[in-house]
Amino acid sequence: MSPNVYNVSYTHAAGNSGSAARGARYVTRRPDLSREERGEGREPTRESEWREIEYVGDRERFVREANRRRNEKRELAERNGKDFSKDRSPGAAQYVHVVISPENGRQMSDGDFYGIAREWTHDEAGRELPHVGAVHRDSGSAGSGEGHDHLHLLIARDKFGKEELAERKERSEELVRDIERFRGLERETGRHIGRELPGPGTPEREMER
C-alpha cells in the first residue's frame, strides 16, 4: 500500500452477524488509559473503562446498511443453492475497512483526516455512502507508548475495483501532500511501514500491504 493509505481490507457478507456493530464500536470508542499506562504499552482489557470519541458518518445507518447487505446476499445465495462463503466477487463484501495513516498524522488535525476520508466515503457521482470513521491518537506500540495517529473508516459498499482503488489512493496522497505543504511539514524518515495497527475484527484482506 501507499505510505498514507496503510491498509484496505473487507469483511465478507458470509461472516458473523455482529461484525458491523462490533466494528463500529471499536472505531468510535477508545480505552481510558492513563499517560503512564500508555507509556508502558499497556493493552486495554474487558475491565478497562471505555469512552466514546468524536466520529464522522452515521454509525447506526452504517450498521443497518451493512446488515442489510449481509442478509440480502446470504438469502439470495440460499435461494440459488450456492455456497456464499466461496464467493469472492466485489459484491460479496459486507463492508470495506480503510486505514489512513499519514507519516505526519500526529501534526494533522481531525479535520484534515476527515477531509481525506471524503475521498473514500462518496461514490463517483458524489453520493455519500453509509459509513463511520474516527481518528485514533492513542495507539502506542508495546513498551514505548508511541504510535502513528491514524483514521479507521468503515464503509458499507462493494469491494473497490483495482482501478478505482488506485485512483482513490492517488487522490488521498495528493490531499496529504497539499496538507503537508500548507502546514510546512516534512515527512518523517525511518518510518516502519510494516507495523501492525489494530482493527475491528479480522476482515479478509483485499490487498497485501
PDB file of C-alpha atoms in Angstrom:
ATOM      1  CA  MET A   1       0.000   0.000   0.000  1.00  0.00           C
ATOM      2  CA  SER A   2       0.989   3.654  -0.202  1.00  0.00           C
ATOM      3  CA  PRO A   3       2.678   5.403   2.752  1.00  0.00           C
ATOM      4  CA  ASN A   4      -0.532   7.218   3.712  1.00  0.00           C
ATOM      5  CA  VAL A   5      -3.245   4.676   2.890  1.00  0.00           C
ATOM      6  CA  TYR A   6      -1.922   1.990   5.198  1.00  0.00           C
ATOM      7  CA  ASN A   7      -4.420  -0.773   4.532  1.00  0.00           C
ATOM      8  CA  VAL A   8      -7.645  -1.596   2.679  1.00  0.00           C
ATOM      9  CA  SER A   9      -9.500  -4.786   3.582  1.00  0.00           C
ATOM     10  CA  TYR A  10     -13.052  -6.072   3.554  1.00  0.00           C
ATOM     11  CA  THR A  11     -15.394  -8.187   5.637  1.00  0.00           C
ATOM     12  CA  HIS A  12     -17.243 -10.891   3.727  1.00  0.00           C
ATOM     13  CA  ALA A  13     -21.036 -10.849   3.994  1.00  0.00           C
ATOM     14  CA  ALA A  14     -20.965 -14.536   4.951  1.00  0.00           C
ATOM     15  CA  GLY A  15     -19.281 -13.600   8.221  1.00  0.00           C
ATOM     16  CA  ASN A  16     -20.626 -13.159  11.732  1.00  0.00           C
ATOM     17  CA  SER A  17     -23.911 -11.268  12.050  1.00  0.00           C
ATOM     18  CA  GLY A  18     -22.485  -8.935  14.696  1.00  0.00           C
ATOM     19  CA  SER A  19     -19.395  -7.915  12.739  1.00  0.00           C
ATOM     20  CA  ALA A  20     -20.612  -4.469  11.636  1.00  0.00           C
ATOM     21  CA  ALA A  21     -21.812  -3.478  15.113  1.00  0.00           C
ATOM     22  CA  ARG A  22     -18.564  -4.642  16.729  1.00  0.00           C
ATOM     23  CA  GLY A  23     -16.518  -2.825  14.111  1.00  0.00           C
ATOM     24  CA  ALA A  24     -18.447   0.409  14.664  1.00  0.00           C
ATOM     25  CA  ARG A  25     -17.984   0.126  18.434  1.00  0.00           C
ATOM     26  CA  TYR A  26     -14.256  -0.413  18.025  1.00  0.00           C
ATOM     27  CA  VAL A  27     -13.885   2.602  15.742  1.00  0.00           C
ATOM     28  CA  THR A  28     -15.886   5.023  17.910  1.00  0.00           C
ATOM     29  CA  ARG A  29     -14.681   4.021  21.398  1.00  0.00           C
ATOM     30  CA  ARG A  30     -11.228   4.195  22.998  1.00  0.00           C
ATOM     31  CA  PRO A  31      -9.910   2.870  26.313  1.00  0.00           C
ATOM     32  CA  ASP A  32      -9.409   5.352  29.143  1.00  0.00           C
ATOM     33  CA  LEU A  33      -5.757   4.588  29.850  1.00  0.00           C
ATOM     34  CA  SER A  34      -3.538   6.980  31.757  1.00  0.00           C
ATOM     35  CA  ARG A  35      -0.453   8.509  30.152  1.00  0.00           C
ATOM     36  CA  GLU A  36       1.665   6.201  32.308  1.00  0.00           C
ATOM     37  CA  GLU A  37      -0.263   3.130  31.151  1.00  0.00           C
ATOM     38  CA  ARG A  38       0.082   4.157  27.507  1.00  0.00           C
ATOM     39  CA  GLY A  39       3.780   4.851  28.060  1.00  0.00           C
ATOM     40  CA  GLU A  40       4.207   1.309  29.363  1.00  0.00           C
ATOM     41  CA  GLY A  41       2.441  -0.080  26.304  1.00  0.00           C
ATOM     42  CA  ARG A  42      -0.422  -1.346  28.498  1.00  0.00           C
ATOM     43  CA  GLU A  43      -3.179  -3.053  26.500  1.00  0.00           C
ATOM     44  CA  PRO A  44      -6.860  -2.466  27.395  1.00  0.00           C
ATOM     45  CA  THR A  45      -8.896  -5.341  28.827  1.00  0.00           C
ATOM     46  CA  ARG A  46     -12.596  -6.090  29.247  1.00  0.00           C
ATOM     47  CA  GLU A  47     -12.383  -4.427  32.646  1.00  0.00           C
ATOM     48  CA  SER A  48     -10.953  -1.195  31.197  1.00  0.00           C
ATOM     49  CA  GLU A  49     -13.083   1.931  31.078  1.00  0.00           C
ATOM     50  CA  TRP A  50     -14.050   2.915  27.541  1.00  0.00           C
ATOM     51  CA  ARG A  51     -15.197   6.298  26.269  1.00  0.00           C
ATOM     52  CA  GLU A  52     -16.912   7.345  23.072  1.00  0.00           C
ATOM     53  CA  ILE A  53     -14.848   9.624  20.836  1.00  0.00           C
ATOM     54  CA  GLU A  54     -15.763  12.071  18.092  1.00  0.00           C
ATOM     55  CA  TYR A  55     -16.512  10.364  14.803  1.00  0.00           C
ATOM     56  CA  VAL A  56     -17.794  11.121  11.313  1.00  0.00           C
ATOM     57  CA  GLY A  57     -20.659   9.480   9.488  1.00  0.00           C
ATOM     58  CA  ASP A  58     -23.806   7.892  10.881  1.00  0.00           C
ATOM     59  CA  ARG A  59     -22.920   4.856  12.995  1.00  0.00           C
ATOM     60  CA  GLU A  60     -26.455   3.452  13.138  1.00  0.00           C
ATOM     61  CA  ARG A  61     -27.015   3.937   9.403  1.00  0.00           C
ATOM     62  CA  PHE A  62     -23.745   2.161   8.638  1.00  0.00           C
ATOM     63  CA  VAL A  63     -24.669  -0.840  10.803  1.00  0.00           C
ATOM     64  CA  ARG A  64     -28.172  -1.058   9.294  1.00  0.00           C
ATOM     65  CA  GLU A  65     -26.871  -0.959   5.725  1.00  0.00           C
ATOM     66  CA  ALA A  66     -24.035  -3.423   6.385  1.00  0.00           C
ATOM     67  CA  ASN A  67     -26.505  -5.849   7.979  1.00  0.00           C
ATOM     68  CA  ARG A  68     -28.963  -5.373   5.114  1.00  0.00           C
ATOM     69  CA  ARG A  69     -26.229  -6.218   2.621  1.00  0.00           C
ATOM     70  CA  ARG A  70     -25.271  -9.292   4.614  1.00  0.00           C
ATOM     71  CA  ASN A  71     -28.827 -10.621   4.928  1.00  0.00           C
ATOM     72  CA  GLU A  72     -29.786  -9.876   1.329  1.00  0.00           C
ATOM     73  CA  LYS A  73     -26.718 -11.565  -0.145  1.00  0.00           C
ATOM     74  CA  ARG A  74     -26.971 -14.629   2.102  1.00  0.00           C
ATOM     75  CA  GLU A  75     -30.668 -15.101   1.330  1.00  0.00           C
ATOM     76  CA  LEU A  76     -30.060 -14.795  -2.416  1.00  0.00           C
ATOM     77  CA  ALA A  77     -27.294 -17.397  -2.275  1.00  0.00           C
ATOM     78  CA  GLU A  78     -29.515 -19.777  -0.294  1.00  0.00           C
ATOM     79  CA  ARG A  79     -32.353 -19.446  -2.822  1.00  0.00           C
ATOM     80  CA  ASN A  80     -29.913 -20.252  -5.615  1.00  0.00           C
ATOM     81  CA  GLY A  81     -28.383 -23.166  -3.710  1.00  0.00           C
ATOM     82  CA  LYS A  82     -24.898 -21.623  -3.695  1.00  0.00           C
ATOM     83  CA  ASP A  83     -22.161 -21.688  -1.051  1.00  0.00           C
ATOM     84  CA  PHE A  84     -21.899 -17.956  -0.447  1.00  0.00           C
ATOM     85  CA  SER A  85     -18.746 -18.288   1.676  1.00  0.00           C
ATOM     86  CA  LYS A  86     -16.813 -19.126  -1.517  1.00  0.00           C
ATOM     87  CA  ASP A  87     -17.994 -16.030  -3.371  1.00  0.00           C
ATOM     88  CA  ARG A  88     -15.042 -13.680  -3.977  1.00  0.00           C
ATOM     89  CA  SER A  89     -16.836 -11.189  -6.210  1.00  0.00           C
ATOM     90  CA  PRO A  90     -16.753  -7.459  -5.297  1.00  0.00           C
ATOM     91  CA  GLY A  91     -20.416  -7.616  -4.279  1.00  0.00           C
ATOM     92  CA  ALA A  92     -19.726 -10.276  -1.633  1.00  0.00           C
ATOM     93  CA  ALA A  93     -18.379  -7.647   0.748  1.00  0.00           C
ATOM     94  CA  GLN A  94     -20.466  -6.613   3.732  1.00  0.00           C
ATOM     95  CA  TYR A  95     -18.307  -3.541   4.253  1.00  0.00           C
ATOM     96  CA  VAL A  96     -14.855  -2.159   3.486  1.00  0.00           C
ATOM     97  CA  HIS A  97     -12.290  -1.100   6.103  1.00  0.00           C
ATOM     98  CA  VAL A  98      -9.806   1.642   5.174  1.00  0.00           C
ATOM     99  CA  VAL A  99      -6.938   2.781   7.423  1.00  0.00           C
ATOM    100  CA  ILE A 100      -5.486   6.217   6.637  1.00  0.00           C
ATOM    101  CA  SER A 101      -2.138   6.639   8.424  1.00  0.00           C
ATOM    102  CA  PRO A 102      -0.131   9.645   7.162  1.00  0.00           C
ATOM    103  CA  GLU A 103       3.507   9.926   8.156  1.00  0.00           C
ATOM    104  CA  ASN A 104       2.739  13.324   9.707  1.00  0.00           C
ATOM    105  CA  GLY A 105      -0.565  12.221  11.207  1.00  0.00           C
ATOM    106  CA  ARG A 106       0.369  13.458  14.665  1.00  0.00           C
ATOM    107  CA  GLN A 107       0.634  17.004  13.296  1.00  0.00           C
ATOM    108  CA  MET A 108      -2.632  16.835  11.352  1.00  0.00           C
ATOM    109  CA  SER A 109      -5.986  17.916  12.745  1.00  0.00           C
ATOM    110  CA  ASP A 110      -9.064  15.708  12.872  1.00  0.00           C
ATOM    111  CA  GLY A 111     -10.490  17.963  10.165  1.00  0.00           C
ATOM    112  CA  ASP A 112      -7.508  17.138   7.936  1.00  0.00           C
ATOM    113  CA  PHE A 113      -8.196  13.429   8.370  1.00  0.00           C
ATOM    114  CA  TYR A 114     -11.902  13.830   7.670  1.00  0.00           C
ATOM    115  CA  GLY A 115     -11.162  15.787   4.503  1.00  0.00           C
ATOM    116  CA  ILE A 116      -9.103  12.844   3.251  1.00  0.00           C
ATOM    117  CA  ALA A 117     -11.864  10.443   4.305  1.00  0.00           C
ATOM    118  CA  ARG A 118     -14.292  12.113   1.897  1.00  0.00           C
ATOM    119  CA  GLU A 119     -12.283  10.645  -0.983  1.00  0.00           C
ATOM    120  CA  TRP A 120     -13.455   7.231   0.242  1.00  0.00           C
ATOM    121  CA  THR A 121     -16.948   7.832   1.630  1.00  0.00           C
ATOM    122  CA  HIS A 122     -18.586   9.122  -1.567  1.00  0.00           C
ATOM    123  CA  ASP A 123     -19.233   7.272  -4.808  1.00  0.00           C
ATOM    124  CA  GLU A 124     -18.169   8.561  -8.217  1.00  0.00           C
ATOM    125  CA  ALA A 125     -21.443  10.503  -8.527  1.00  0.00           C
ATOM    126  CA  GLY A 126     -20.754  12.316  -5.248  1.00  0.00           C
ATOM    127  CA  ARG A 127     -23.367  10.424  -3.214  1.00  0.00           C
ATOM    128  CA  GLU A 128     -22.441   9.728   0.391  1.00  0.00           C
ATOM    129  CA  LEU A 129     -22.204   6.039   1.290  1.00  0.00           C
ATOM    130  CA  PRO A 130     -23.180   4.713   4.749  1.00  0.00           C
ATOM    131  CA  HIS A 131     -20.004   4.928   6.807  1.00  0.00           C
ATOM    132  CA  VAL A 132     -18.454   5.607  10.190  1.00  0.00           C
ATOM    133  CA  GLY A 133     -14.904   6.713  10.932  1.00  0.00           C
ATOM    134  CA  ALA A 134     -12.752   8.154  13.694  1.00  0.00           C
ATOM    135  CA  VAL A 135      -9.177   9.249  14.346  1.00  0.00           C
ATOM    136  CA  HIS A 136      -7.210   7.126  16.823  1.00  0.00           C
ATOM    137  CA  ARG A 137      -4.397   9.013  18.523  1.00  0.00           C
ATOM    138  CA  ASP A 138      -3.556   6.675  21.400  1.00  0.00           C
ATOM    139  CA  SER A 139      -2.257   3.520  19.701  1.00  0.00           C
ATOM    140  CA  GLY A 140       1.167   3.273  21.302  1.00  0.00           C
ATOM    141  CA  SER A 141       3.455   0.420  20.377  1.00  0.00           C
ATOM    142  CA  ALA A 142       4.318  -2.000  23.164  1.00  0.00           C
ATOM    143  CA  GLY A 143       6.727  -0.567  25.690  1.00  0.00           C
ATOM    144  CA  SER A 144       7.062   2.863  24.112  1.00  0.00           C
ATOM    145  CA  GLY A 145       3.646   4.490  24.102  1.00  0.00           C
ATOM    146  CA  GLU A 146       4.418   5.934  20.685  1.00  0.00           C
ATOM    147  CA  GLY A 147       2.241   5.244  17.666  1.00  0.00           C
ATOM    148  CA  HIS A 148       1.178   6.825  14.401  1.00  0.00           C
ATOM    149  CA  ASP A 149      -2.111   8.694  14.532  1.00  0.00           C
ATOM    150  CA  HIS A 150      -4.493   7.168  12.026  1.00  0.00           C
ATOM    151  CA  LEU A 151      -8.095   7.105  10.830  1.00  0.00           C
ATOM    152  CA  HIS A 152     -10.247   3.973  10.755  1.00  0.00           C
ATOM    153  CA  LEU A 153     -13.036   4.145   8.190  1.00  0.00           C
ATOM    154  CA  LEU A 154     -15.788   1.542   7.695  1.00  0.00           C
ATOM    155  CA  ILE A 155     -17.927   1.875   4.548  1.00  0.00           C
ATOM    156  CA  ALA A 156     -20.928  -0.287   3.608  1.00  0.00           C
ATOM    157  CA  ARG A 157     -20.181  -0.961  -0.051  1.00  0.00           C
ATOM    158  CA  ASP A 158     -18.736  -3.453  -2.554  1.00  0.00           C
ATOM    159  CA  LYS A 159     -15.002  -4.081  -2.703  1.00  0.00           C
ATOM    160  CA  PHE A 160     -13.033  -1.488  -4.627  1.00  0.00           C
ATOM    161  CA  GLY A 161     -12.036  -2.450  -8.135  1.00  0.00           C
ATOM    162  CA  LYS A 162      -8.325  -2.290  -8.925  1.00  0.00           C
ATOM    163  CA  GLU A 163      -8.539   0.936 -10.952  1.00  0.00           C
ATOM    164  CA  GLU A 164     -10.914   2.658  -8.536  1.00  0.00           C
ATOM    165  CA  LEU A 165      -8.703   1.750  -5.585  1.00  0.00           C
ATOM    166  CA  ALA A 166      -5.625   3.140  -7.336  1.00  0.00           C
ATOM    167  CA  GLU A 167      -7.450   6.393  -8.155  1.00  0.00           C
ATOM    168  CA  ARG A 168      -8.707   6.884  -4.599  1.00  0.00           C
ATOM    169  CA  LYS A 169      -5.253   6.177  -3.183  1.00  0.00           C
ATOM    170  CA  GLU A 170      -3.700   8.745  -5.509  1.00  0.00           C
ATOM    171  CA  ARG A 171      -6.292  11.396  -4.611  1.00  0.00           C
ATOM    172  CA  SER A 172      -5.639  10.713  -0.928  1.00  0.00           C
ATOM    173  CA  GLU A 173      -1.899  11.084  -1.494  1.00  0.00           C
ATOM    174  CA  GLU A 174      -2.453  14.415  -3.248  1.00  0.00           C
ATOM    175  CA  LEU A 175      -4.563  15.684  -0.348  1.00  0.00           C
ATOM    176  CA  VAL A 176      -1.922  14.645   2.189  1.00  0.00           C
ATOM    177  CA  ARG A 177       0.777  16.406   0.161  1.00  0.00           C
ATOM    178  CA  ASP A 178      -1.387  19.553  -0.023  1.00  0.00           C
ATOM    179  CA  ILE A 179      -1.864  19.499   3.759  1.00  0.00           C
ATOM    180  CA  GLU A 180       1.862  18.986   4.332  1.00  0.00           C
ATOM    181  CA  ARG A 181       2.744  21.893   2.037  1.00  0.00           C
ATOM    182  CA  PHE A 182       0.140  24.121   3.692  1.00  0.00           C
ATOM    183  CA  ARG A 183       1.464  23.325   7.174  1.00  0.00           C
ATOM    184  CA  GLY A 184       5.124  23.249   6.144  1.00  0.00           C
ATOM    185  CA  LEU A 185       5.582  19.658   7.293  1.00  0.00           C
ATOM    186  CA  GLU A 186       8.470  17.415   6.339  1.00  0.00           C
ATOM    187  CA  ARG A 187       7.864  13.699   6.123  1.00  0.00           C
ATOM    188  CA  GLU A 188       9.367  11.599   8.871  1.00  0.00           C
ATOM    189  CA  THR A 189      12.289   9.376   7.955  1.00  0.00           C
ATOM    190  CA  GLY A 190      12.926   5.812   9.015  1.00  0.00           C
ATOM    191  CA  ARG A 191       9.253   5.032   9.367  1.00  0.00           C
ATOM    192  CA  HIS A 192       8.377   1.358   9.738  1.00  0.00           C
ATOM    193  CA  ILE A 193       5.591   0.845   7.194  1.00  0.00           C
ATOM    194  CA  GLY A 194       5.021  -2.775   8.188  1.00  0.00           C
ATOM    195  CA  ARG A 195       3.782  -2.034  11.704  1.00  0.00           C
ATOM    196  CA  GLU A 196       0.543  -3.548  12.940  1.00  0.00           C
ATOM    197  CA  LEU A 197      -2.460  -1.327  13.544  1.00  0.00           C
ATOM    198  CA  PRO A 198      -5.457  -2.702  15.431  1.00  0.00           C
ATOM    199  CA  GLY A 199      -8.691  -3.170  13.557  1.00  0.00           C
ATOM    200  CA  PRO A 200     -12.291  -4.197  14.093  1.00  0.00           C
ATOM    201  CA  GLY A 201     -12.485  -7.979  13.913  1.00  0.00           C
ATOM    202  CA  THR A 202     -10.376  -9.925  11.442  1.00  0.00           C
ATOM    203  CA  PRO A 203     -11.532  -8.828   7.996  1.00  0.00           C
ATOM    204  CA  GLU A 204     -10.385 -10.747   4.963  1.00  0.00           C
ATOM    205  CA  ARG A 205      -7.582  -8.964   3.116  1.00  0.00           C
ATOM    206  CA  GLU A 206      -8.357  -7.356  -0.201  1.00  0.00           C
ATOM    207  CA  MET A 207      -4.772  -6.335  -0.882  1.00  0.00           C
ATOM    208  CA  GLU A 208      -1.388  -7.074   0.594  1.00  0.00           C
ATOM    209  CA  ARG A 209       0.382  -4.229   2.336  1.00  0.00           C
TER     210      ARG A 209
END
